[in-house]
Amino acid sequence: PDVIIEAQFDDNDAEHGQDHLQDTLADDIKKLSLDTSEKGETKQDDGPKVNDPRLLPDKFLQRTAKVVYILEKKHSRAATGFIKLLADKNSELFRRCAMFSPVDHRVPRAYVSLADCPPDFVTRPEDYSNTLFICRIVDWKEDSNFATGQLAKSLGQAGEIEPETEGILTEYGVDFSDFSSEALECLPQSLPWVISPGEIAKRRDLR
């Protein structure tokens, strides 16, 4: 959903006008048309098959590709969302896993271990229907529709500013922990600190 493929436009078409483009399309269609008998049956010939894409000009082809390897994982693999019980209560998976549904629908749903969930989640799942959790995707097997995740922590109630903010920062890999003592020592120690007139004169004030 994040990829937009735009059609290629040939400048020659603009020079010759729309009629030239229609004539080109008509000629290509004629080349691909099948001779049919009166009964509507397709005749067999020794020529190339019509489903051969090599017969089409490049500008009429939609190029496709396949992902074969991920060189660098840009996404943090962390997402905020909600946990709920699986629908099939009689399955073996129901006794081991819960379903994590991320708020961002671009992130896949994931199975999480019940051991990572709150102790009373199985008996009272409705108590956590509005609780935000952080989940990190650790694996996604080729034969599974859902990824495998690990719950990191509970953020709090959905809709509140602090849990929502922490979830966004975690998803994008922003370090919001407290500054270390080494970083704080780089700040002016003699307080109150003021900007000197010389600095104000040569800087743009963005306060």
PDB file of C-alpha atoms in Angstrom:
ATOM      1  CA  PRO A   1       0.000   0.000   0.000  1.00  0.00           C
ATOM      2  CA  ASP A   2       2.994   2.357   0.402  1.00  0.00           C
ATOM      3  CA  VAL A   3       4.167   1.865  -3.195  1.00  0.00           C
ATOM      4  CA  ILE A   4       2.669   3.876  -6.041  1.00  0.00           C
ATOM      5  CA  ILE A   5       3.596   2.808  -9.560  1.00  0.00           C
ATOM      6  CA  GLU A   6       3.112   5.489 -12.171  1.00  0.00           C
ATOM      7  CA  ALA A   7       2.607   4.804 -15.866  1.00  0.00           C
ATOM      8  CA  GLN A   8       5.355   5.867 -18.227  1.00  0.00           C
ATOM      9  CA  PHE A   9       4.367   8.585 -20.716  1.00  0.00           C
ATOM     10  CA  ASP A  10       6.066   8.737 -24.078  1.00  0.00           C
ATOM     11  CA  ASP A  11       6.726  12.208 -25.474  1.00  0.00           C
ATOM     12  CA  ASN A  12       6.215  10.855 -28.995  1.00  0.00           C
ATOM     13  CA  ASP A  13       2.560  10.271 -28.176  1.00  0.00           C
ATOM     14  CA  ALA A  14       2.130  13.909 -27.243  1.00  0.00           C
ATOM     15  CA  GLU A  15       3.762  15.029 -30.482  1.00  0.00           C
ATOM     16  CA  HIS A  16       1.573  12.885 -32.758  1.00  0.00           C
ATOM     17  CA  GLY A  17      -1.589  13.404 -30.753  1.00  0.00           C
ATOM     18  CA  GLN A  18      -4.201  11.051 -29.295  1.00  0.00           C
ATOM     19  CA  ASP A  19      -5.092   9.582 -32.689  1.00  0.00           C
ATOM     20  CA  HIS A  20      -1.582   8.210 -33.079  1.00  0.00           C
ATOM     21  CA  LEU A  21      -1.828   6.483 -29.688  1.00  0.00           C
ATOM     22  CA  GLN A  22      -5.181   4.938 -30.566  1.00  0.00           C
ATOM     23  CA  ASP A  23      -3.804   3.682 -33.893  1.00  0.00           C
ATOM     24  CA  THR A  24      -0.857   2.107 -32.090  1.00  0.00           C
ATOM     25  CA  LEU A  25      -3.163   0.380 -29.620  1.00  0.00           C
ATOM     26  CA  ALA A  26      -5.401  -0.848 -32.420  1.00  0.00           C
ATOM     27  CA  ASP A  27      -2.438  -2.323 -34.303  1.00  0.00           C
ATOM     28  CA  ASP A  28      -1.192  -4.124 -31.195  1.00  0.00           C
ATOM     29  CA  ILE A  29      -4.660  -5.519 -30.493  1.00  0.00           C
ATOM     30  CA  LYS A  30      -4.893  -6.839 -34.030  1.00  0.00           C
ATOM     31  CA  LYS A  31      -1.577  -8.624 -33.605  1.00  0.00           C
ATOM     32  CA  LEU A  32      -2.864 -10.352 -30.480  1.00  0.00           C
ATOM     33  CA  SER A  33      -6.327 -11.212 -31.747  1.00  0.00           C
ATOM     34  CA  LEU A  34      -7.228 -14.853 -32.253  1.00  0.00           C
ATOM     35  CA  ASP A  35      -8.794 -16.296 -35.344  1.00  0.00           C
ATOM     36  CA  THR A  36     -11.987 -18.019 -34.319  1.00  0.00           C
ATOM     37  CA  SER A  37     -14.113 -20.394 -36.284  1.00  0.00           C
ATOM     38  CA  GLU A  38     -17.864 -20.108 -36.753  1.00  0.00           C
ATOM     39  CA  LYS A  39     -18.400 -22.249 -33.659  1.00  0.00           C
ATOM     40  CA  GLY A  40     -16.249 -19.989 -31.584  1.00  0.00           C
ATOM     41  CA  GLU A  41     -13.433 -22.505 -31.197  1.00  0.00           C
ATOM     42  CA  THR A  42      -9.858 -21.304 -31.188  1.00  0.00           C
ATOM     43  CA  LYS A  43      -7.734 -22.353 -34.119  1.00  0.00           C
ATOM     44  CA  GLN A  44      -4.327 -23.816 -33.474  1.00  0.00           C
ATOM     45  CA  ASP A  45      -1.380 -22.413 -35.414  1.00  0.00           C
ATOM     46  CA  ASP A  46       2.365 -22.566 -35.259  1.00  0.00           C
ATOM     47  CA  GLY A  47       2.752 -18.872 -34.422  1.00  0.00           C
ATOM     48  CA  PRO A  48       3.598 -17.484 -30.992  1.00  0.00           C
ATOM     49  CA  LYS A  49       0.955 -17.689 -28.302  1.00  0.00           C
ATOM     50  CA  VAL A  50      -0.995 -14.566 -27.495  1.00  0.00           C
ATOM     51  CA  ASN A  51      -0.196 -14.799 -23.798  1.00  0.00           C
ATOM     52  CA  ASP A  52       3.469 -14.250 -24.533  1.00  0.00           C
ATOM     53  CA  PRO A  53       4.302 -10.844 -23.015  1.00  0.00           C
ATOM     54  CA  ARG A  54       7.175 -10.448 -25.451  1.00  0.00           C
ATOM     55  CA  LEU A  55       4.647  -9.556 -28.128  1.00  0.00           C
ATOM     56  CA  LEU A  56       3.630  -6.401 -26.272  1.00  0.00           C
ATOM     57  CA  PRO A  57       5.540  -3.106 -26.425  1.00  0.00           C
ATOM     58  CA  ASP A  58       7.324  -2.187 -23.236  1.00  0.00           C
ATOM     59  CA  LYS A  59       5.032   0.745 -22.512  1.00  0.00           C
ATOM     60  CA  PHE A  60       2.041  -1.600 -22.185  1.00  0.00           C
ATOM     61  CA  LEU A  61       3.716  -3.937 -19.710  1.00  0.00           C
ATOM     62  CA  GLN A  62       3.416  -3.712 -15.936  1.00  0.00           C
ATOM     63  CA  ARG A  63       6.766  -4.557 -14.467  1.00  0.00           C
ATOM     64  CA  THR A  64       6.696  -6.686 -11.337  1.00  0.00           C
ATOM     65  CA  ALA A  65       9.287  -7.780  -8.824  1.00  0.00           C
ATOM     66  CA  LYS A  66       9.748 -10.149  -5.921  1.00  0.00           C
ATOM     67  CA  VAL A  67      11.474  -9.438  -2.618  1.00  0.00           C
ATOM     68  CA  VAL A  68      14.217 -12.020  -2.154  1.00  0.00           C
ATOM     69  CA  TYR A  69      16.167 -10.604   0.779  1.00  0.00           C
ATOM     70  CA  ILE A  70      16.016  -7.737   3.288  1.00  0.00           C
ATOM     71  CA  LEU A  71      19.417  -6.069   3.562  1.00  0.00           C
ATOM     72  CA  GLU A  72      18.552  -3.721   6.407  1.00  0.00           C
ATOM     73  CA  LYS A  73      15.528  -3.700   8.680  1.00  0.00           C
ATOM     74  CA  LYS A  74      14.410  -0.079   8.836  1.00  0.00           C
ATOM     75  CA  HIS A  75      11.267  -0.646  10.885  1.00  0.00           C
ATOM     76  CA  SER A  76      11.684  -0.983  14.624  1.00  0.00           C
ATOM     77  CA  ARG A  77       9.491  -4.136  14.608  1.00  0.00           C
ATOM     78  CA  ALA A  78       7.620  -2.576  17.533  1.00  0.00           C
ATOM     79  CA  ALA A  79       3.942  -1.663  17.420  1.00  0.00           C
ATOM     80  CA  THR A  80       1.201  -0.539  19.762  1.00  0.00           C
ATOM     81  CA  GLY A  81      -2.084  -2.367  19.828  1.00  0.00           C
ATOM     82  CA  PHE A  82      -4.504  -4.540  21.737  1.00  0.00           C
ATOM     83  CA  ILE A  83      -4.567  -8.192  22.773  1.00  0.00           C
ATOM     84  CA  LYS A  84      -7.543 -10.512  22.605  1.00  0.00           C
ATOM     85  CA  LEU A  85      -8.278 -14.202  22.880  1.00  0.00           C
ATOM     86  CA  LEU A  86      -8.291 -16.381  19.795  1.00  0.00           C
ATOM     87  CA  ALA A  87     -11.662 -17.219  18.284  1.00  0.00           C
ATOM     88  CA  ASP A  88     -11.233 -21.007  18.281  1.00  0.00           C
ATOM     89  CA  LYS A  89     -11.417 -21.959  21.961  1.00  0.00           C
ATOM     90  CA  ASN A  90     -10.963 -25.674  21.244  1.00  0.00           C
ATOM     91  CA  SER A  91      -7.646 -25.349  19.437  1.00  0.00           C
ATOM     92  CA  GLU A  92      -4.274 -26.098  20.969  1.00  0.00           C
ATOM     93  CA  LEU A  93      -3.133 -22.611  19.954  1.00  0.00           C
ATOM     94  CA  PHE A  94      -5.849 -21.062  22.134  1.00  0.00           C
ATOM     95  CA  ARG A  95      -4.212 -22.464  25.275  1.00  0.00           C
ATOM     96  CA  ARG A  96      -0.797 -21.067  24.365  1.00  0.00           C
ATOM     97  CA  CYS A  97      -1.258 -17.809  22.485  1.00  0.00           C
ATOM     98  CA  ALA A  98      -3.297 -14.656  22.224  1.00  0.00           C
ATOM     99  CA  MET A  99      -3.795 -12.383  19.235  1.00  0.00           C
ATOM    100  CA  PHE A 100      -2.131  -8.978  19.087  1.00  0.00           C
ATOM    101  CA  SER A 101      -3.897  -6.477  16.832  1.00  0.00           C
ATOM    102  CA  PRO A 102      -1.766  -3.393  16.061  1.00  0.00           C
ATOM    103  CA  VAL A 103      -3.317   0.039  15.769  1.00  0.00           C
ATOM    104  CA  ASP A 104      -1.315   0.634  12.585  1.00  0.00           C
ATOM    105  CA  HIS A 105      -2.932  -1.631  10.001  1.00  0.00           C
ATOM    106  CA  ARG A 106       0.264  -1.703   7.950  1.00  0.00           C
ATOM    107  CA  VAL A 107       1.776  -3.892  10.676  1.00  0.00           C
ATOM    108  CA  PRO A 108       0.657  -7.543  10.648  1.00  0.00           C
ATOM    109  CA  ARG A 109      -1.246  -9.151  13.467  1.00  0.00           C
ATOM    110  CA  ALA A 110       0.845 -11.424  15.630  1.00  0.00           C
ATOM    111  CA  TYR A 111       0.538 -14.380  17.976  1.00  0.00           C
ATOM    112  CA  VAL A 112       1.856 -13.592  21.448  1.00  0.00           C
ATOM    113  CA  SER A 113       2.464 -16.028  24.260  1.00  0.00           C
ATOM    114  CA  LEU A 114      -0.064 -16.079  27.080  1.00  0.00           C
ATOM    115  CA  ALA A 115       2.887 -16.099  29.465  1.00  0.00           C
ATOM    116  CA  ASP A 116       3.631 -12.517  28.392  1.00  0.00           C
ATOM    117  CA  CYS A 117       0.030 -11.437  28.969  1.00  0.00           C
ATOM    118  CA  PRO A 118      -1.349 -10.298  32.344  1.00  0.00           C
ATOM    119  CA  PRO A 119      -2.113 -13.207  34.714  1.00  0.00           C
ATOM    120  CA  ASP A 120      -5.889 -12.646  34.662  1.00  0.00           C
ATOM    121  CA  PHE A 121      -6.141 -11.990  30.941  1.00  0.00           C
ATOM    122  CA  VAL A 122      -7.595 -15.405  30.099  1.00  0.00           C
ATOM    123  CA  THR A 123     -10.295 -15.227  32.763  1.00  0.00           C
ATOM    124  CA  ARG A 124     -11.115 -11.527  32.310  1.00  0.00           C
ATOM    125  CA  PRO A 125     -10.106 -10.477  28.785  1.00  0.00           C
ATOM    126  CA  GLU A 126     -12.700  -7.693  28.739  1.00  0.00           C
ATOM    127  CA  ASP A 127     -10.670  -5.796  31.358  1.00  0.00           C
ATOM    128  CA  TYR A 128      -7.904  -5.327  28.787  1.00  0.00           C
ATOM    129  CA  SER A 129     -10.018  -4.510  25.738  1.00  0.00           C
ATOM    130  CA  ASN A 130      -8.997  -0.853  25.943  1.00  0.00           C
ATOM    131  CA  THR A 131      -5.419  -1.288  27.183  1.00  0.00           C
ATOM    132  CA  LEU A 132      -2.531  -0.467  24.882  1.00  0.00           C
ATOM    133  CA  PHE A 133       0.428  -2.850  24.704  1.00  0.00           C
ATOM    134  CA  ILE A 134       3.810  -2.686  23.015  1.00  0.00           C
ATOM    135  CA  CYS A 135       4.619  -5.774  20.961  1.00  0.00           C
ATOM    136  CA  ARG A 136       7.793  -6.550  19.048  1.00  0.00           C
ATOM    137  CA  ILE A 137       7.644  -8.836  16.033  1.00  0.00           C
ATOM    138  CA  VAL A 138      10.329 -11.508  16.368  1.00  0.00           C
ATOM    139  CA  ASP A 139       9.477 -13.867  13.506  1.00  0.00           C
ATOM    140  CA  TRP A 140       7.077 -14.466  10.650  1.00  0.00           C
ATOM    141  CA  LYS A 141       7.070 -17.951   9.197  1.00  0.00           C
ATOM    142  CA  GLU A 142       6.342 -18.383   5.511  1.00  0.00           C
ATOM    143  CA  ASP A 143       3.471 -20.821   6.113  1.00  0.00           C
ATOM    144  CA  SER A 144       1.682 -18.634   8.691  1.00  0.00           C
ATOM    145  CA  ASN A 145      -0.820 -15.861   8.117  1.00  0.00           C
ATOM    146  CA  PHE A 146       0.266 -14.133  11.322  1.00  0.00           C
ATOM    147  CA  ALA A 147       3.614 -13.076  12.685  1.00  0.00           C
ATOM    148  CA  THR A 148       5.063 -14.119  16.032  1.00  0.00           C
ATOM    149  CA  GLY A 149       5.444 -11.344  18.586  1.00  0.00           C
ATOM    150  CA  GLN A 150       6.558 -10.722  22.123  1.00  0.00           C
ATOM    151  CA  LEU A 151       4.766  -8.339  24.444  1.00  0.00           C
ATOM    152  CA  ALA A 152       7.173  -5.767  25.836  1.00  0.00           C
ATOM    153  CA  LYS A 153       5.026  -3.772  28.262  1.00  0.00           C
ATOM    154  CA  SER A 154       1.603  -2.367  28.987  1.00  0.00           C
ATOM    155  CA  LEU A 155       1.280   1.327  28.189  1.00  0.00           C
ATOM    156  CA  GLY A 156      -2.077   2.157  29.759  1.00  0.00           C
ATOM    157  CA  GLN A 157      -5.515   3.133  28.582  1.00  0.00           C
ATOM    158  CA  ALA A 158      -5.998   3.979  24.918  1.00  0.00           C
ATOM    159  CA  GLY A 159      -6.856   7.601  24.247  1.00  0.00           C
ATOM    160  CA  GLU A 160      -4.711   9.037  27.043  1.00  0.00           C
ATOM    161  CA  ILE A 161      -1.873  11.316  26.012  1.00  0.00           C
ATOM    162  CA  GLU A 162       1.047   9.672  27.816  1.00  0.00           C
ATOM    163  CA  PRO A 163       0.450   6.064  26.653  1.00  0.00           C
ATOM    164  CA  GLU A 164      -0.266   7.153  23.103  1.00  0.00           C
ATOM    165  CA  THR A 165       2.866   9.314  23.002  1.00  0.00           C
ATOM    166  CA  GLU A 166       5.077   6.591  24.420  1.00  0.00           C
ATOM    167  CA  GLY A 167       3.696   4.139  21.888  1.00  0.00           C
ATOM    168  CA  ILE A 168       4.469   6.438  18.948  1.00  0.00           C
ATOM    169  CA  LEU A 169       8.011   7.111  20.183  1.00  0.00           C
ATOM    170  CA  THR A 170       8.656   3.389  20.670  1.00  0.00           C
ATOM    171  CA  GLU A 171       7.346   2.482  17.228  1.00  0.00           C
ATOM    172  CA  TYR A 172       9.719   4.926  15.547  1.00  0.00           C
ATOM    173  CA  GLY A 173      12.690   3.929  17.675  1.00  0.00           C
ATOM    174  CA  VAL A 174      13.032   7.275  19.464  1.00  0.00           C
ATOM    175  CA  ASP A 175      15.073   7.096  22.670  1.00  0.00           C
ATOM    176  CA  PHE A 176      13.058   9.022  25.253  1.00  0.00           C
ATOM    177  CA  SER A 177      14.929   7.817  28.313  1.00  0.00           C
ATOM    178  CA  ASP A 178      16.488  10.270  30.786  1.00  0.00           C
ATOM    179  CA  PHE A 179      19.743  11.948  29.790  1.00  0.00           C
ATOM    180  CA  SER A 180      22.894  10.464  31.232  1.00  0.00           C
ATOM    181  CA  SER A 181      25.048  12.362  33.699  1.00  0.00           C
ATOM    182  CA  GLU A 182      27.706  12.823  30.992  1.00  0.00           C
ATOM    183  CA  ALA A 183      25.186  14.604  28.768  1.00  0.00           C
ATOM    184  CA  LEU A 184      23.928  16.795  31.592  1.00  0.00           C
ATOM    185  CA  GLU A 185      27.479  17.879  32.422  1.00  0.00           C
ATOM    186  CA  CYS A 186      27.731  19.471  28.970  1.00  0.00           C
ATOM    187  CA  LEU A 187      25.053  21.997  29.941  1.00  0.00           C
ATOM    188  CA  PRO A 188      25.878  25.292  31.697  1.00  0.00           C
ATOM    189  CA  GLN A 189      26.336  24.634  35.391  1.00  0.00           C
ATOM    190  CA  SER A 190      26.114  28.256  36.610  1.00  0.00           C
ATOM    191  CA  LEU A 191      22.410  29.014  36.761  1.00  0.00           C
ATOM    192  CA  PRO A 192      20.489  31.058  35.859  1.00  0.00           C
ATOM    193  CA  TRP A 193      22.102  30.939  32.415  1.00  0.00           C
ATOM    194  CA  VAL A 194      21.502  33.790  29.972  1.00  0.00           C
ATOM    195  CA  ILE A 195      22.382  34.351  26.326  1.00  0.00           C
ATOM    196  CA  SER A 196      25.045  36.966  25.892  1.00  0.00           C
ATOM    197  CA  PRO A 197      24.218  40.046  23.753  1.00  0.00           C
ATOM    198  CA  GLY A 198      26.968  39.046  21.338  1.00  0.00           C
ATOM    199  CA  GLU A 199      25.361  35.681  20.676  1.00  0.00           C
ATOM    200  CA  ILE A 200      21.921  37.238  20.238  1.00  0.00           C
ATOM    201  CA  ALA A 201      23.337  39.705  17.702  1.00  0.00           C
ATOM    202  CA  LYS A 202      24.728  37.006  15.395  1.00  0.00           C
ATOM    203  CA  ARG A 203      21.961  34.429  15.753  1.00  0.00           C
ATOM    204  CA  ARG A 204      18.394  34.228  14.561  1.00  0.00           C
ATOM    205  CA  ASP A 205      15.953  34.220  17.470  1.00  0.00           C
ATOM    206  CA  LEU A 206      13.551  31.290  17.086  1.00  0.00           C
ATOM    207  CA  ARG A 207      12.131  31.404  20.612  1.00  0.00           C
TER     208      ARG A 207
END
